Structure formats: C-alpha cells, structure tokens
Short mmCIF file of C-alpha atoms in Angstrom, two decimals:
data_model
loop_
_atom_site.label_atom_id
_atom_site.label_comp_id
_atom_site.label_asym_id
_atom_site.label_seq_id
_atom_site.Cartn_x
_atom_site.Cartn_y
_atom_site.Cartn_z
CA UNK E 12 106.97 -12.35 227.29
CA UNK E 13 108.91 -13.01 224.12
CA UNK E 14 112.62 -13.81 224.37
CA UNK E 15 113.65 -10.76 222.31
CA UNK E 16 111.93 -8.47 224.89
CA UNK E 17 113.77 -9.90 227.87
CA UNK E 18 116.13 -7.17 229.09
CA UNK E 19 119.21 -8.34 230.96
CA UNK E 20 121.36 -5.90 232.88
CA UNK E 21 124.98 -6.90 232.90
CA UNK E 22 126.35 -4.79 235.69
CA UNK E 23 129.98 -3.65 235.49
CA UNK E 24 132.42 -1.70 237.59
CA UNK E 25 136.14 -1.42 237.51
CA UNK E 26 137.74 -4.86 237.49
CA UNK E 27 134.74 -6.99 236.40
CA UNK E 28 135.50 -9.45 233.60
CA UNK E 29 133.66 -12.04 231.49
CA UNK E 30 130.81 -9.54 231.12
CA UNK E 31 131.32 -9.83 227.43
CA UNK E 32 130.79 -13.59 227.52
CA UNK E 33 127.65 -13.13 229.68
CA UNK E 34 126.38 -10.58 227.21
CA UNK E 35 127.12 -12.86 224.34
CA UNK E 36 125.45 -15.80 226.00
CA UNK E 37 122.18 -13.95 226.28
CA UNK E 38 122.54 -12.40 222.88
CA UNK E 39 123.09 -15.71 221.21
CA UNK E 40 119.88 -17.03 222.68
CA UNK E 41 117.86 -14.08 221.33
CA UNK E 42 117.41 -11.98 224.53
CA UNK E 43 118.31 -8.38 224.85
CA UNK E 44 121.30 -7.81 227.19
CA UNK E 45 123.00 -4.49 227.91
CA UNK E 46 126.11 -3.42 229.81
CA UNK E 47 125.39 -0.98 232.61
CA UNK E 48 128.23 0.57 234.59
CA UNK E 49 127.32 1.07 238.23
CA UNK E 50 128.10 4.79 237.90
CA UNK E 51 125.52 5.05 235.17
CA UNK E 52 123.00 2.83 236.70
CA UNK E 53 119.57 4.44 237.19
CA UNK E 54 117.04 1.75 237.94
CA UNK E 55 116.09 -1.94 237.44
CA UNK E 56 112.64 -0.93 236.20
CA UNK E 57 113.02 -2.13 232.60
CA UNK E 58 115.05 -5.21 233.38
CA UNK E 59 113.83 -8.70 234.13
CA UNK E 60 117.32 -10.15 234.88
CA UNK E 61 120.35 -8.73 236.62
CA UNK E 62 123.71 -10.42 236.09
CA UNK E 63 126.80 -9.73 238.23
CA UNK E 64 129.84 -10.96 236.32
CA UNK E 65 133.11 -12.52 237.58
CA UNK E 66 136.44 -10.84 237.71
CA UNK E 67 138.22 -8.83 240.34
CA UNK E 68 135.92 -6.00 241.08
CA UNK E 69 137.66 -3.02 242.67
CA UNK E 70 140.85 -5.12 242.64
CA UNK E 71 139.45 -7.57 245.16
CA UNK E 72 140.67 -5.12 247.75
CA UNK E 73 139.48 -5.65 251.31
CA UNK E 74 137.71 -8.90 250.36
CA UNK E 75 136.53 -10.37 247.01
CA UNK E 76 133.26 -8.66 246.08
CA UNK E 77 133.11 -6.47 249.29
CA UNK E 78 133.45 -3.08 247.63
CA UNK E 79 131.12 -3.89 244.73
CA UNK E 80 128.56 -5.12 247.19
CA UNK E 81 128.73 -2.15 249.49
CA UNK E 82 128.40 0.20 246.53
CA UNK E 83 125.32 -1.67 245.21
CA UNK E 84 123.85 -1.56 248.74
CA UNK E 85 124.31 2.14 249.05
CA UNK E 86 123.07 2.94 245.56
CA UNK E 87 120.04 0.81 244.98
CA UNK E 88 119.31 -1.61 247.77
CA UNK E 89 115.60 -0.96 247.87
CA UNK E 90 115.38 -1.45 244.10
CA UNK E 91 117.15 -4.81 244.45
CA UNK E 92 114.89 -6.00 247.24
CA UNK E 93 111.78 -5.21 245.20
CA UNK E 94 113.31 -6.95 242.19
CA UNK E 95 113.82 -10.13 244.19
CA UNK E 96 110.42 -9.94 245.81
CA UNK E 97 108.73 -9.60 242.46
CA UNK E 98 110.38 -12.77 241.24
CA UNK E 99 112.86 -11.33 238.78
CA UNK E 100 116.10 -13.17 238.37
CA UNK E 101 119.57 -12.26 239.74
CA UNK E 102 122.60 -14.31 238.83
CA UNK E 103 126.15 -13.93 240.05
CA UNK E 104 129.06 -15.83 238.64
CA UNK E 105 132.39 -16.20 240.53
CA UNK E 106 133.09 -12.72 241.80
CA UNK E 107 129.44 -12.07 241.18
CA UNK E 108 128.54 -14.89 243.54
CA UNK E 109 130.86 -13.32 246.12
CA UNK E 110 129.04 -10.00 245.69
CA UNK E 111 125.59 -11.65 246.23
CA UNK E 112 126.89 -13.32 249.37
CA UNK E 113 128.34 -10.07 250.68
CA UNK E 114 125.02 -8.40 249.96
CA UNK E 115 123.14 -10.92 252.02
CA UNK E 116 121.04 -11.99 249.03
CA UNK E 117 122.56 -15.50 249.20
CA UNK E 118 121.81 -17.89 250.88
CA UNK E 119 118.91 -15.42 251.14
CA UNK E 120 116.59 -17.03 253.61
CA UNK E 121 113.27 -15.26 253.10
CA UNK E 122 113.14 -13.78 256.58
CA UNK E 123 116.61 -12.36 256.60
CA UNK E 124 117.26 -10.86 253.20
CA UNK E 125 120.20 -8.54 253.36
CA UNK E 126 121.62 -10.22 256.51
CA UNK E 127 125.15 -11.38 255.77
CA UNK E 128 125.32 -14.97 256.97
CA UNK E 129 127.87 -16.44 254.62
CA UNK E 130 131.29 -15.74 253.17
CA UNK E 131 133.30 -17.03 250.25
CA UNK E 132 136.56 -17.67 252.05
CA UNK E 133 140.06 -18.28 250.79
CA UNK E 134 140.67 -21.62 249.04
CA UNK E 135 142.11 -24.29 251.31
CA UNK E 136 145.00 -24.62 248.96
CA UNK E 137 145.79 -20.94 249.33
CA UNK E 138 146.10 -20.79 245.60
CA UNK E 139 144.22 -19.40 242.63
CA UNK E 140 142.60 -22.61 241.27
CA UNK E 141 142.09 -22.34 237.56
CA UNK E 142 140.95 -25.41 235.63
CA UNK E 143 137.81 -27.34 234.51
CA UNK E 144 135.66 -28.61 237.32
CA UNK E 145 132.96 -31.22 237.26
CA UNK E 146 129.60 -30.21 238.75
CA UNK E 147 126.53 -32.17 239.62
CA UNK E 148 123.15 -30.57 239.56
CA UNK E 149 121.62 -31.64 242.84
CA UNK E 150 118.39 -30.96 244.67
CA UNK E 151 114.90 -30.21 243.41
CA UNK E 152 114.66 -27.97 240.39
CA UNK E 153 113.59 -24.77 242.13
CA UNK E 154 116.40 -22.56 240.88
CA UNK E 155 115.31 -20.51 237.86
CA UNK E 156 118.80 -20.65 236.41
CA UNK E 157 118.86 -24.50 236.22
CA UNK E 158 115.26 -25.40 235.61
CA UNK E 159 116.11 -26.84 232.16
CA UNK E 160 118.78 -29.06 233.56
CA UNK E 161 117.79 -32.52 234.76
CA UNK E 162 118.56 -33.47 238.33
CA UNK E 163 121.84 -35.32 238.77
CA UNK E 164 123.10 -34.08 235.41
CA UNK E 165 126.86 -33.61 235.40
CA UNK E 166 128.44 -30.54 233.76
CA UNK E 167 132.06 -29.68 233.06
CA UNK E 168 132.59 -26.00 233.72
CA UNK E 169 135.79 -24.02 234.19
CA UNK E 170 136.61 -22.56 237.57
CA UNK E 171 139.00 -19.74 238.23
CA UNK E 172 139.03 -18.32 241.73
CA UNK E 173 141.02 -17.91 244.95
CA UNK E 174 138.12 -17.43 247.32
CA UNK E 175 135.43 -20.03 246.70
CA UNK E 176 134.92 -21.82 249.97
CA UNK E 177 131.38 -21.21 251.17
CA UNK E 178 131.30 -20.73 254.89
CA UNK E 179 128.01 -20.14 256.67
CA UNK E 180 127.55 -18.34 259.97
CA UNK E 181 126.18 -21.44 261.62
CA UNK E 182 126.54 -25.14 260.73
CA UNK E 183 122.82 -25.59 260.97
CA UNK E 184 122.36 -23.29 257.97
CA UNK E 185 123.83 -26.07 255.72
CA UNK E 186 120.99 -28.37 256.81
CA UNK E 187 118.51 -25.58 256.32
CA UNK E 188 119.79 -24.88 252.78
CA UNK E 189 119.59 -28.56 251.94
CA UNK E 190 116.02 -28.89 253.32
CA UNK E 191 115.04 -25.82 251.32
CA UNK E 192 116.50 -27.17 248.18
CA UNK E 193 118.94 -24.25 247.89
CA UNK E 194 121.99 -26.29 247.08
CA UNK E 195 122.13 -26.30 243.31
CA UNK E 196 125.56 -27.55 242.29
CA UNK E 197 128.11 -29.69 244.05
CA UNK E 198 131.64 -30.45 242.84
CA UNK E 199 131.98 -34.07 241.86
CA UNK E 200 134.41 -36.44 240.26
CA UNK E 201 134.23 -37.75 236.69
CA UNK E 202 131.84 -40.52 237.73
CA UNK E 203 129.48 -38.01 239.40
CA UNK E 204 130.35 -38.89 242.97
CA UNK E 205 129.93 -35.87 245.24
CA UNK E 206 131.93 -37.35 248.18
CA UNK E 207 135.15 -36.27 246.53
CA UNK E 208 137.80 -33.85 247.90
CA UNK E 209 140.55 -31.86 246.46
CA UNK E 210 141.26 -31.40 243.56
CA UNK E 211 137.72 -32.18 242.31
CA UNK E 212 136.58 -29.61 244.83
CA UNK E 213 139.02 -26.76 244.11
CA UNK E 214 138.42 -24.65 247.19
CA UNK E 215 137.49 -26.88 250.10
CA UNK E 216 133.88 -25.73 250.23
CA UNK E 217 131.96 -27.77 252.80
CA UNK E 218 129.83 -30.51 251.28
CA UNK E 219 131.46 -29.73 248.00
CA UNK E 220 129.01 -26.81 247.38
CA UNK E 221 129.64 -24.99 244.13
CA UNK E 222 126.43 -23.14 243.54
CA UNK E 223 123.40 -22.11 245.57
CA UNK E 224 120.08 -20.26 245.21
CA UNK E 225 117.95 -18.23 247.59
CA UNK E 226 114.91 -19.70 249.24
CA UNK E 227 112.65 -18.48 246.37
CA UNK E 228 115.00 -19.81 243.72
CA UNK E 229 115.32 -16.56 241.81
CA UNK E 230 118.74 -15.50 243.09
CA UNK E 231 121.58 -17.76 242.09
CA UNK E 232 125.31 -17.79 242.45
CA UNK E 233 127.99 -20.19 241.35
CA UNK E 234 131.76 -20.18 241.47
CA UNK E 235 132.50 -21.89 238.10
CA UNK E 236 131.99 -19.93 234.81
CA UNK E 237 129.23 -21.26 232.60
CA UNK E 238 129.64 -18.33 230.23
CA UNK E 239 133.09 -19.51 229.44
CA UNK E 240 131.72 -22.86 228.26
CA UNK E 241 128.69 -21.79 226.29
CA UNK E 242 129.43 -24.14 223.38
CA UNK E 243 129.80 -27.83 223.86
CA UNK E 244 133.27 -27.63 222.39
CA UNK E 245 134.34 -25.35 225.25
CA UNK E 246 133.39 -27.90 227.88
CA UNK E 247 134.20 -31.44 227.01
CA UNK E 248 130.71 -32.48 225.97
CA UNK E 249 128.38 -30.55 228.28
CA UNK E 250 127.89 -26.83 228.18
CA UNK E 251 127.00 -23.80 230.36
CA UNK E 252 124.38 -22.70 227.85
CA UNK E 253 121.70 -24.35 229.87
CA UNK E 254 122.11 -21.78 232.65
CA UNK E 255 121.13 -18.97 230.26
CA UNK E 256 118.50 -21.00 228.56
CA UNK E 257 116.88 -21.75 231.86
CA UNK E 258 116.54 -18.20 233.05
CA UNK E 259 115.30 -16.95 229.69
CA UNK E 260 112.68 -19.73 229.73
CA UNK E 261 111.69 -18.86 233.26
CA UNK E 262 111.27 -15.13 232.45
CA UNK E 263 109.44 -15.89 229.27
CA UNK E 264 106.93 -18.03 231.09
CA UNK E 265 106.48 -15.93 234.22
CA UNK E 266 106.24 -12.38 232.86
CA UNK Z 19 139.84 20.41 261.79
CA UNK Z 20 141.89 17.94 263.81
CA UNK Z 21 142.69 14.64 262.14
CA UNK Z 22 143.29 11.34 263.80
CA UNK Z 23 144.84 8.10 262.69
CA UNK Z 24 142.65 5.12 263.62
CA UNK Z 25 143.72 1.48 263.21
CA UNK Z 26 141.26 -1.20 262.34
CA UNK Z 27 142.89 -4.60 262.74
CA UNK Z 28 140.85 -7.35 261.07
CA UNK Z 29 141.61 -11.01 261.69
CA UNK Z 30 139.94 -14.36 261.16
CA UNK Z 31 137.67 -15.61 263.92
CA UNK Z 32 138.95 -18.47 266.06
CA UNK Z 33 138.27 -21.79 264.31
CA UNK Z 34 138.19 -20.39 260.75
CA UNK Z 35 141.07 -21.93 258.77
CA UNK Z 36 143.76 -19.58 257.57
CA UNK Z 37 145.37 -21.18 254.53
CA UNK Z 38 147.63 -18.23 253.93
CA UNK Z 39 148.84 -18.34 257.55
CA UNK Z 40 149.41 -22.09 257.24
CA UNK Z 41 151.51 -21.62 254.17
CA UNK Z 42 153.62 -19.03 255.82
CA UNK Z 43 154.00 -21.33 258.86
CA UNK Z 44 155.25 -24.05 256.49
CA UNK Z 45 157.69 -21.62 254.76
CA UNK Z 46 159.07 -20.39 258.09
CA UNK Z 47 159.65 -23.90 259.23
CA UNK Z 48 161.40 -24.72 255.97
CA UNK Z 49 163.69 -21.80 256.71
CA UNK Z 50 164.56 -23.47 259.98
CA UNK Z 51 162.28 -21.63 262.36
CA UNK Z 52 161.09 -24.82 264.09
CA UNK Z 53 159.67 -23.03 266.99
CA UNK Z 54 156.80 -21.59 264.93
CA UNK Z 55 153.49 -22.99 266.11
CA UNK Z 56 150.91 -20.80 264.39
CA UNK Z 57 150.79 -17.98 261.98
CA UNK Z 58 147.72 -15.81 261.44
CA UNK Z 59 147.46 -13.15 258.83
CA UNK Z 60 145.52 -10.05 259.76
CA UNK Z 61 144.64 -6.99 257.79
CA UNK Z 62 145.57 -3.72 259.22
CA UNK Z 63 143.86 -0.55 258.01
CA UNK Z 64 145.11 2.84 259.01
CA UNK Z 65 142.37 5.36 258.47
CA UNK Z 66 142.95 9.03 258.85
CA UNK Z 67 139.73 10.77 259.76
CA UNK Z 68 138.54 14.23 260.66
CA UNK Z 69 137.52 13.91 264.21
CA UNK Z 70 136.19 16.76 266.25
CA UNK Z 71 133.87 14.58 268.35
CA UNK Z 72 135.62 11.46 269.59
CA UNK Z 73 132.52 9.42 270.44
CA UNK Z 74 130.91 10.14 267.12
CA UNK Z 75 134.16 9.37 265.25
CA UNK Z 76 134.53 6.01 267.00
CA UNK Z 77 130.98 5.15 266.10
CA UNK Z 78 131.70 6.01 262.44
CA UNK Z 79 134.81 3.81 262.40
CA UNK Z 80 132.83 0.95 263.85
CA UNK Z 81 130.28 1.43 261.07
CA UNK Z 82 133.08 1.32 258.48
CA UNK Z 83 134.30 -1.91 259.89
CA UNK Z 84 130.85 -3.42 259.90
CA UNK Z 85 129.71 -2.10 256.43
CA UNK Z 86 132.87 -2.84 254.45
CA UNK Z 87 136.01 -3.93 256.20
CA UNK Z 88 134.81 -7.14 257.69
CA UNK Z 89 132.45 -10.01 257.02
CA UNK Z 90 130.84 -11.00 260.30
CA UNK Z 91 130.86 -14.63 259.34
CA UNK Z 92 134.64 -15.00 259.40
CA UNK Z 93 136.09 -11.89 260.87
CA UNK Z 94 136.82 -10.32 264.22
CA UNK Z 95 138.13 -6.82 264.42
CA UNK Z 96 139.45 -4.37 266.96
CA UNK Z 97 139.76 -0.61 266.66
CA UNK Z 98 142.81 1.03 268.07
CA UNK Z 99 142.28 4.66 268.71
#
C-alpha cells in the first residue's frame, strides 16, 4: 500500500504525552496518523499501526502502565490479538512499552500471548533518569520497527523514565529472547560496547536491554524516545526517524 | 447493603531488588538508626466493597489483585479481610 494510505492509531488516555511527536513523526514521513482517545476508540479495523505513547498514563498510579493496560484489555483485547496475528504493527515507547509488557504482548512468545511474564521495574538508582542514552541495534533484523537500521548501528536517543528495568519471570526467558532474536536495542557506551553499566544503562536493566520485540517481530517496545529525536539535530548525529521509516516501509511492502 | 473494608497489601517478591527501600534504609542510617537492616516498601490498598456474600467478595478482590493491583513477575500480595 502507499504511504499516504497507512493509517496509524496514536492511542491516548489521561496522562499520555509525546503523542504529538509520534503523530508528527508519521505525518512528516507522509503517513496518515490520527489521535484516538481510548474512550472514543471503536475498532482497529482501518488501522495498520497502533502506537502507544509515553508519559504517565493515569498518573502512573498502581504501577506504570498498569491502568492503561487493564483498560485496553477490557475494551478491545480480541481486536488487539487479531491485529497482532494478522501482522499489523504495534509500537510502545517508554510508558507505552510498560503498557505492552503489562498486557503480555511483550516479550510475546507466540504460545503465550497475553500472559504477563515481564515487568518494567523501578530503576536501580531509584531516580527518574532523564538524559540522552546510547543504544546499539543488536540481533537479526526481524523487528519491523528497526528493519531499515543496520545491525550494530549506534543511536543516541533521549531516555526519561523511572521504571525501565526489564525483569522477566524466569532467567531462562532472557536466553529464549536472545535465541529468538527478540532483543532489539541494548544500552551501550560511546564506543558501542554493550558491557557497560550505569550511567550508560540508566535503569539497571539486565543485559542492558533497552528495547525488545515479540517473537513475530511486529510488536515492539523501547524505553528511550525516538520521537523526541526525529531530526539529526535532536540527537547528536543519529536520529530516531529510522524507527518510523522502518515501520512505514514494512506496512507499505506487506499490505 | 453491607459494606466491608478489605486490605490488599502488595510487596515485592523475595529476591527482587527494592531501590526505594534501599534508599530509605540509607536515609534512616544517616539519621543515626544504625540498627536498620532492611527496608521494604509495600503498597497498601484499602478497598471498600459491597459484600453480601463473603466467599464471592473474596474471589472478586483476588481478581482485582491479579488483574490490576499486582504484576505476578515481581509482586506478592496478601488480602486482609
């Protein structure tokens, strides 16, 4: 399909932010995004991509992303499952990543979609970490949001979160994700080394994981904010534009 | 209908690090409370519910804990009736 016909649903509820930047990112690339408030949401039928923005949905009460996730689950869970099965794209950034994890869509092993087996826990520093982070694109290029990005490419993307440490229900799941090529981004240092610790890794995430995708590659979440670094000038040389280009390019080819 | 206050106490599972608790421990020690060994921060929900049938109500509160109040990967919870 043509880029101008790609409909992107930017889902909002109280407390989401950066939805404007996500909207603008798709708009600048010629796609057709629209804001949809959860209360006005009817169906995903006419959309090819669903984006869950960052922010502090429902005030981050209970747990970051928990209320947004439970409301999505009660409103249109079947619709979401069909959307994923049919190969359409879902992206979650920061709080959106937390929502996808709370929904059980990430890590999203094919046999257990909807089972919550991960959590984005409080940063080791017990602080809100807000600064540029360096990310390395690792693993095979199966994720539809990074397919235009060469392997081992390093990006500088701003992070801003208090709960970004990816904990999995079982240590074996890290290996499983690695084997499946589901680890998309790791925090690294300026030279691209991924064996770095704090402060390169802002949250203490095991194995420096910053972004992951589901087994199929069409659901993706990352803690840093590529939409805040769309232009090269925003990001010390590299830009988050490639995330949006990748998914547009995937949808254009596939549908 | 009769109402009832139910407490759901949510804490981190054993072995999950508690950065907030560690910070509080540090702060307490800086205040001279050298005897402090561990601090854990729990979340305590007081939920007032309409409850005519106790068994059913307990089941509903358990559902609330599992659907929204906890993430099974990091949390344990107890319900105080």
